[in-house]
PDB file of C-alpha atoms in Angstrom:
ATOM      1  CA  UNK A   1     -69.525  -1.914 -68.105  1.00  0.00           C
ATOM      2  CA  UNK A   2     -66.444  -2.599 -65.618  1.00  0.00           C
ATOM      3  CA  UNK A   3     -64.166  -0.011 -64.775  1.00  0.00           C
ATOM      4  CA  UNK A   4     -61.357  -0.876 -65.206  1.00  0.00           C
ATOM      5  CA  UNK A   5     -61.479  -3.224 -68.063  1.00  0.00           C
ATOM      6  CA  UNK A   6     -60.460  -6.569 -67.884  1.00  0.00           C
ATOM      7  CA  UNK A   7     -56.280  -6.769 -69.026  1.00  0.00           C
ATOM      8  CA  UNK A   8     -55.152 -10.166 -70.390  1.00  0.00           C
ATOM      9  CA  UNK A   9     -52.166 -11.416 -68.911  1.00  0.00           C
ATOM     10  CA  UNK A  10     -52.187 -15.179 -69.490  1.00  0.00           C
ATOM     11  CA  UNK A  11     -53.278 -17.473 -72.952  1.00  0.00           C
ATOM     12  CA  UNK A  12     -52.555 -21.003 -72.814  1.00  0.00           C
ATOM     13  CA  UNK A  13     -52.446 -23.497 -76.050  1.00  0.00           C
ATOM     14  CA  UNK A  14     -53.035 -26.919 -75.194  1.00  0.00           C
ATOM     15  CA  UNK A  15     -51.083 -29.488 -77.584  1.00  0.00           C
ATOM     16  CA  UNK A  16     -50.361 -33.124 -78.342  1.00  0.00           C
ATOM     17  CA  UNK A  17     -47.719 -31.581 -79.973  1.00  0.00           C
ATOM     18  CA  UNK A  18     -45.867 -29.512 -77.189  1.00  0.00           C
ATOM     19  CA  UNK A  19     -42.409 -29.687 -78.059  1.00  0.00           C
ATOM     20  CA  UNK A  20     -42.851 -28.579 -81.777  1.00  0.00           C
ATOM     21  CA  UNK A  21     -45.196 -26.095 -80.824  1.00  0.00           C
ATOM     22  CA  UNK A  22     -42.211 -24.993 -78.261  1.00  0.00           C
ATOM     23  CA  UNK A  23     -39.901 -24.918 -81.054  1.00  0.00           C
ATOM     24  CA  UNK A  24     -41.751 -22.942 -83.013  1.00  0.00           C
ATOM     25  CA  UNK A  25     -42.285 -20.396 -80.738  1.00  0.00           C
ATOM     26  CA  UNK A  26     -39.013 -19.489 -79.709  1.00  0.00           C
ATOM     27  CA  UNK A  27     -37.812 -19.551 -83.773  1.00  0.00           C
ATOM     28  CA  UNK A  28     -39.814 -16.514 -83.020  1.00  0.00           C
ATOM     29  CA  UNK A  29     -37.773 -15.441 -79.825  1.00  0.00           C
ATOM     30  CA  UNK A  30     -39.517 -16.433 -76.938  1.00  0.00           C
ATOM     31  CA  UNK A  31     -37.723 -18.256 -74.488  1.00  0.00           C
ATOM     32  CA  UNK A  32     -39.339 -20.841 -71.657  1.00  0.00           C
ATOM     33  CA  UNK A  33     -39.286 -22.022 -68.402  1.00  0.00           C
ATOM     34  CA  UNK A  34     -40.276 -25.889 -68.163  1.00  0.00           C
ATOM     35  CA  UNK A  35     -42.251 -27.144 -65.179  1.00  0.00           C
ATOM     36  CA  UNK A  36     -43.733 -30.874 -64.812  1.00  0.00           C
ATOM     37  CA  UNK A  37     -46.395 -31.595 -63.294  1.00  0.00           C
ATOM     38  CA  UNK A  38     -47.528 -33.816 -60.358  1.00  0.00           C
ATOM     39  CA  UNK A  39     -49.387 -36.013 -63.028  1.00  0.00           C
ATOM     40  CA  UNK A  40     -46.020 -36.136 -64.956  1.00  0.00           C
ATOM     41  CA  UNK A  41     -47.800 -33.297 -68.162  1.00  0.00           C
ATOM     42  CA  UNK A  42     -45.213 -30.564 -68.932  1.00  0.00           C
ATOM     43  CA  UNK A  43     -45.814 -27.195 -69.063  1.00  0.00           C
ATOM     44  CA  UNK A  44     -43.791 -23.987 -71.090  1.00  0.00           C
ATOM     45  CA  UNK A  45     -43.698 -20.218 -70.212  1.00  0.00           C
ATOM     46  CA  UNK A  46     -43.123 -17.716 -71.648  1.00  0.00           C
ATOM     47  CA  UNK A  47     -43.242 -14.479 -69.733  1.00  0.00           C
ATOM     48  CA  UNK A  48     -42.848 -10.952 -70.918  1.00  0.00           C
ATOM     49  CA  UNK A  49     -43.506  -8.729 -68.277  1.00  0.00           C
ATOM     50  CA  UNK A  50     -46.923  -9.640 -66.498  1.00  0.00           C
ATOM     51  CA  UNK A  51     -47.764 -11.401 -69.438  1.00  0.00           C
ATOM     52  CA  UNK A  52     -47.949 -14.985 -69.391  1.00  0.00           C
ATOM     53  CA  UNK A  53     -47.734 -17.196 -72.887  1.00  0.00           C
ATOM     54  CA  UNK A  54     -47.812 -21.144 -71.663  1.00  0.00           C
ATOM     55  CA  UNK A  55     -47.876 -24.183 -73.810  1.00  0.00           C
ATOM     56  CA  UNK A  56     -49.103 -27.190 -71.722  1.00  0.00           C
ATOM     57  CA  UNK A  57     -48.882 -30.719 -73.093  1.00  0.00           C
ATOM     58  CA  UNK A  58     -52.355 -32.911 -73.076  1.00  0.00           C
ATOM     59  CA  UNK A  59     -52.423 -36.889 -74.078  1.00  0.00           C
ATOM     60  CA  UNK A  60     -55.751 -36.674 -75.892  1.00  0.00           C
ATOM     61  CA  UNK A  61     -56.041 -35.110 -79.285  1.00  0.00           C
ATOM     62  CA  UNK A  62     -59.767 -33.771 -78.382  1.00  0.00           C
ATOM     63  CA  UNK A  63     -57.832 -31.499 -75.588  1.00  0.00           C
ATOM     64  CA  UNK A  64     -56.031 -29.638 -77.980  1.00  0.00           C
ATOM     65  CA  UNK A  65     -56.476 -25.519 -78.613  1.00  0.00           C
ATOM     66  CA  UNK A  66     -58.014 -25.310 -82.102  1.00  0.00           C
ATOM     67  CA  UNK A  67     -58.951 -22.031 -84.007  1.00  0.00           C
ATOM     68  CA  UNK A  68     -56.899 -19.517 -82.174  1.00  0.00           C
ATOM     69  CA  UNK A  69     -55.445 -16.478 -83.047  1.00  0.00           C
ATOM     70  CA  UNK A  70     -53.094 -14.460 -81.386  1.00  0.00           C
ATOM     71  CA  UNK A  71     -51.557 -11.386 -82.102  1.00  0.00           C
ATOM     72  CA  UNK A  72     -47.542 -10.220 -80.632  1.00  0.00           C
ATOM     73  CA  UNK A  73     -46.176  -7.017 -81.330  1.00  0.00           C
ATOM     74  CA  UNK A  74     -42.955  -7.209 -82.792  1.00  0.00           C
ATOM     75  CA  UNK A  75     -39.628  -4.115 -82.550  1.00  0.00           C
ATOM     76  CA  UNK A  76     -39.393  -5.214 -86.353  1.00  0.00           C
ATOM     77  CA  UNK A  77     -41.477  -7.434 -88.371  1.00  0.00           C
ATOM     78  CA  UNK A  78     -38.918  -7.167 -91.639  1.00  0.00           C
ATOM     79  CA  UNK A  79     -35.883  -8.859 -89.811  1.00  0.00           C
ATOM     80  CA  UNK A  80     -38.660 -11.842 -88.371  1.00  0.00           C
ATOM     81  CA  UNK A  81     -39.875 -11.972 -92.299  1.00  0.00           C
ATOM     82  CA  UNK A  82     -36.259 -12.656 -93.291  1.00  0.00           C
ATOM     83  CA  UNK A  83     -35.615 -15.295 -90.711  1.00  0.00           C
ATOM     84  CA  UNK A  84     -39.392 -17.122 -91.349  1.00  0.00           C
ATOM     85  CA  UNK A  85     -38.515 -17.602 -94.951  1.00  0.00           C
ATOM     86  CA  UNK A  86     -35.212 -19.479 -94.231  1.00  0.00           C
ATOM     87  CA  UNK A  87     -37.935 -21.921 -91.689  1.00  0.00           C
ATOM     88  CA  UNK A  88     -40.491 -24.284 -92.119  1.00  0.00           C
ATOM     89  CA  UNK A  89     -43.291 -22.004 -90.653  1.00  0.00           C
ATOM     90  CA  UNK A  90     -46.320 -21.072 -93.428  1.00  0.00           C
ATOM     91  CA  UNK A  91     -46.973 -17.782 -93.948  1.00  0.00           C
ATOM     92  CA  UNK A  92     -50.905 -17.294 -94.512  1.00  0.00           C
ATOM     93  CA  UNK A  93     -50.271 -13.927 -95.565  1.00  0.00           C
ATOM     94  CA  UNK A  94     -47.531 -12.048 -96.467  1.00  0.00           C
ATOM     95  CA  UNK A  95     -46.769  -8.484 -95.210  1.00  0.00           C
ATOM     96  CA  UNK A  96     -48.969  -6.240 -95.598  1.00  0.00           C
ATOM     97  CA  UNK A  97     -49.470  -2.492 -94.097  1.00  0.00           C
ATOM     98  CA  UNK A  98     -52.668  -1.002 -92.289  1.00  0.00           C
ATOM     99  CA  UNK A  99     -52.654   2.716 -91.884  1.00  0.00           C
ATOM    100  CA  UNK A 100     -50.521   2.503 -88.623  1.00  0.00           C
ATOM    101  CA  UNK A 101     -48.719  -0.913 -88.539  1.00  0.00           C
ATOM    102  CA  UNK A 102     -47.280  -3.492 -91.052  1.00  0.00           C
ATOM    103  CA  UNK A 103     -48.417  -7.200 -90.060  1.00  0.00           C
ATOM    104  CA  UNK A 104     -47.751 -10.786 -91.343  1.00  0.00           C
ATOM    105  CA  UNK A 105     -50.256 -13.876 -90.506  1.00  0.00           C
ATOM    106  CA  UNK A 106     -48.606 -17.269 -89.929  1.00  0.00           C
ATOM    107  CA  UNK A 107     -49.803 -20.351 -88.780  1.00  0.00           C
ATOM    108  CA  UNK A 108     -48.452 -22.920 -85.687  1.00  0.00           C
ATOM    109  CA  UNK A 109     -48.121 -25.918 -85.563  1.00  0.00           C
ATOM    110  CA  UNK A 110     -51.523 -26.817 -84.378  1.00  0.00           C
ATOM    111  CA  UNK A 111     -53.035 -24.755 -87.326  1.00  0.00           C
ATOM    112  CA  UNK A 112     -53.707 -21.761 -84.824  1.00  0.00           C
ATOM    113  CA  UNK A 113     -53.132 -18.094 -86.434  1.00  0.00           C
ATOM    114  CA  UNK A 114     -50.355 -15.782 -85.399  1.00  0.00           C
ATOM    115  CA  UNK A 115     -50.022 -12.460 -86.300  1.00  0.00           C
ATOM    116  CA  UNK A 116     -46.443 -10.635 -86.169  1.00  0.00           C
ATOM    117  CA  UNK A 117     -47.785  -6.831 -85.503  1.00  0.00           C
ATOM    118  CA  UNK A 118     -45.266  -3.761 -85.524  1.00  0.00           C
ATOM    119  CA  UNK A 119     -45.658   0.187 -85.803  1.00  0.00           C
ATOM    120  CA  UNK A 120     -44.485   1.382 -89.019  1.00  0.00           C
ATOM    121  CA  UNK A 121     -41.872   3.585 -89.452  1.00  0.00           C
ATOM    122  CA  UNK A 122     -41.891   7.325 -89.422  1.00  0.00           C
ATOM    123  CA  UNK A 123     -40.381   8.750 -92.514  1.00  0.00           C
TER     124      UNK A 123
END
């Protein structure tokens, strides 16, 4: 066992389809800073603190991130419900509530799961 653990800071989806997979993203919020590359590829970031979310474009459909999922905590997953129904992203399952947190399960673009994750409310 390591001490400390290992902290992840950076996840990177590969995609054919970049620029929808961009879009879709920041319908959830997240804002990014395009780079191109030397062989003329682009590249998205998204960067919340030290964390690093990137989207890179590939030309070969073989290259592309399958069968990911990835969780992002959310301040408030009801007002991101509210907006998702009004867009074109699917909704693999609808909110639901664990013992601390209420969650929703979506899917990208590229068919990889997302999970919206927030505390729930103290009443």
């Amino acid at each position: 066992m390591f001490d400390p653990p290992p902290k992840t800071n950076r996840i990177i989806l590969n995609s054919v389809n970049y620029q929808a997979q961009v879009e879709f993203y920041e319908e959830l919020g997240m804002l990014f800073n395009k780079t191109i590359l030397k062989n003329g590829l682009k590249t998205f970031t998204y960067i919340y603190d030290d964390f690093h979310f990137e989207i890179h474009e590939v030309k070969l459909g073989d290259s592309v991130t399958k069968n990911v999922e990835l969780r992002f905590f959310v301040d408030e997953i009801e007002g991101y419900l509210e907006g998702i129904r009004q867009l074109n992203i699917q909704i693999i399952k609808n909110l639901w509530n664990s013992e601390n947190h209420q969650h929703i399960l979506l899917k990208d673009i590229d068919g990889n799961l997302i999970e919206l994750m927030t505390k729930n409310k103290i009443t």
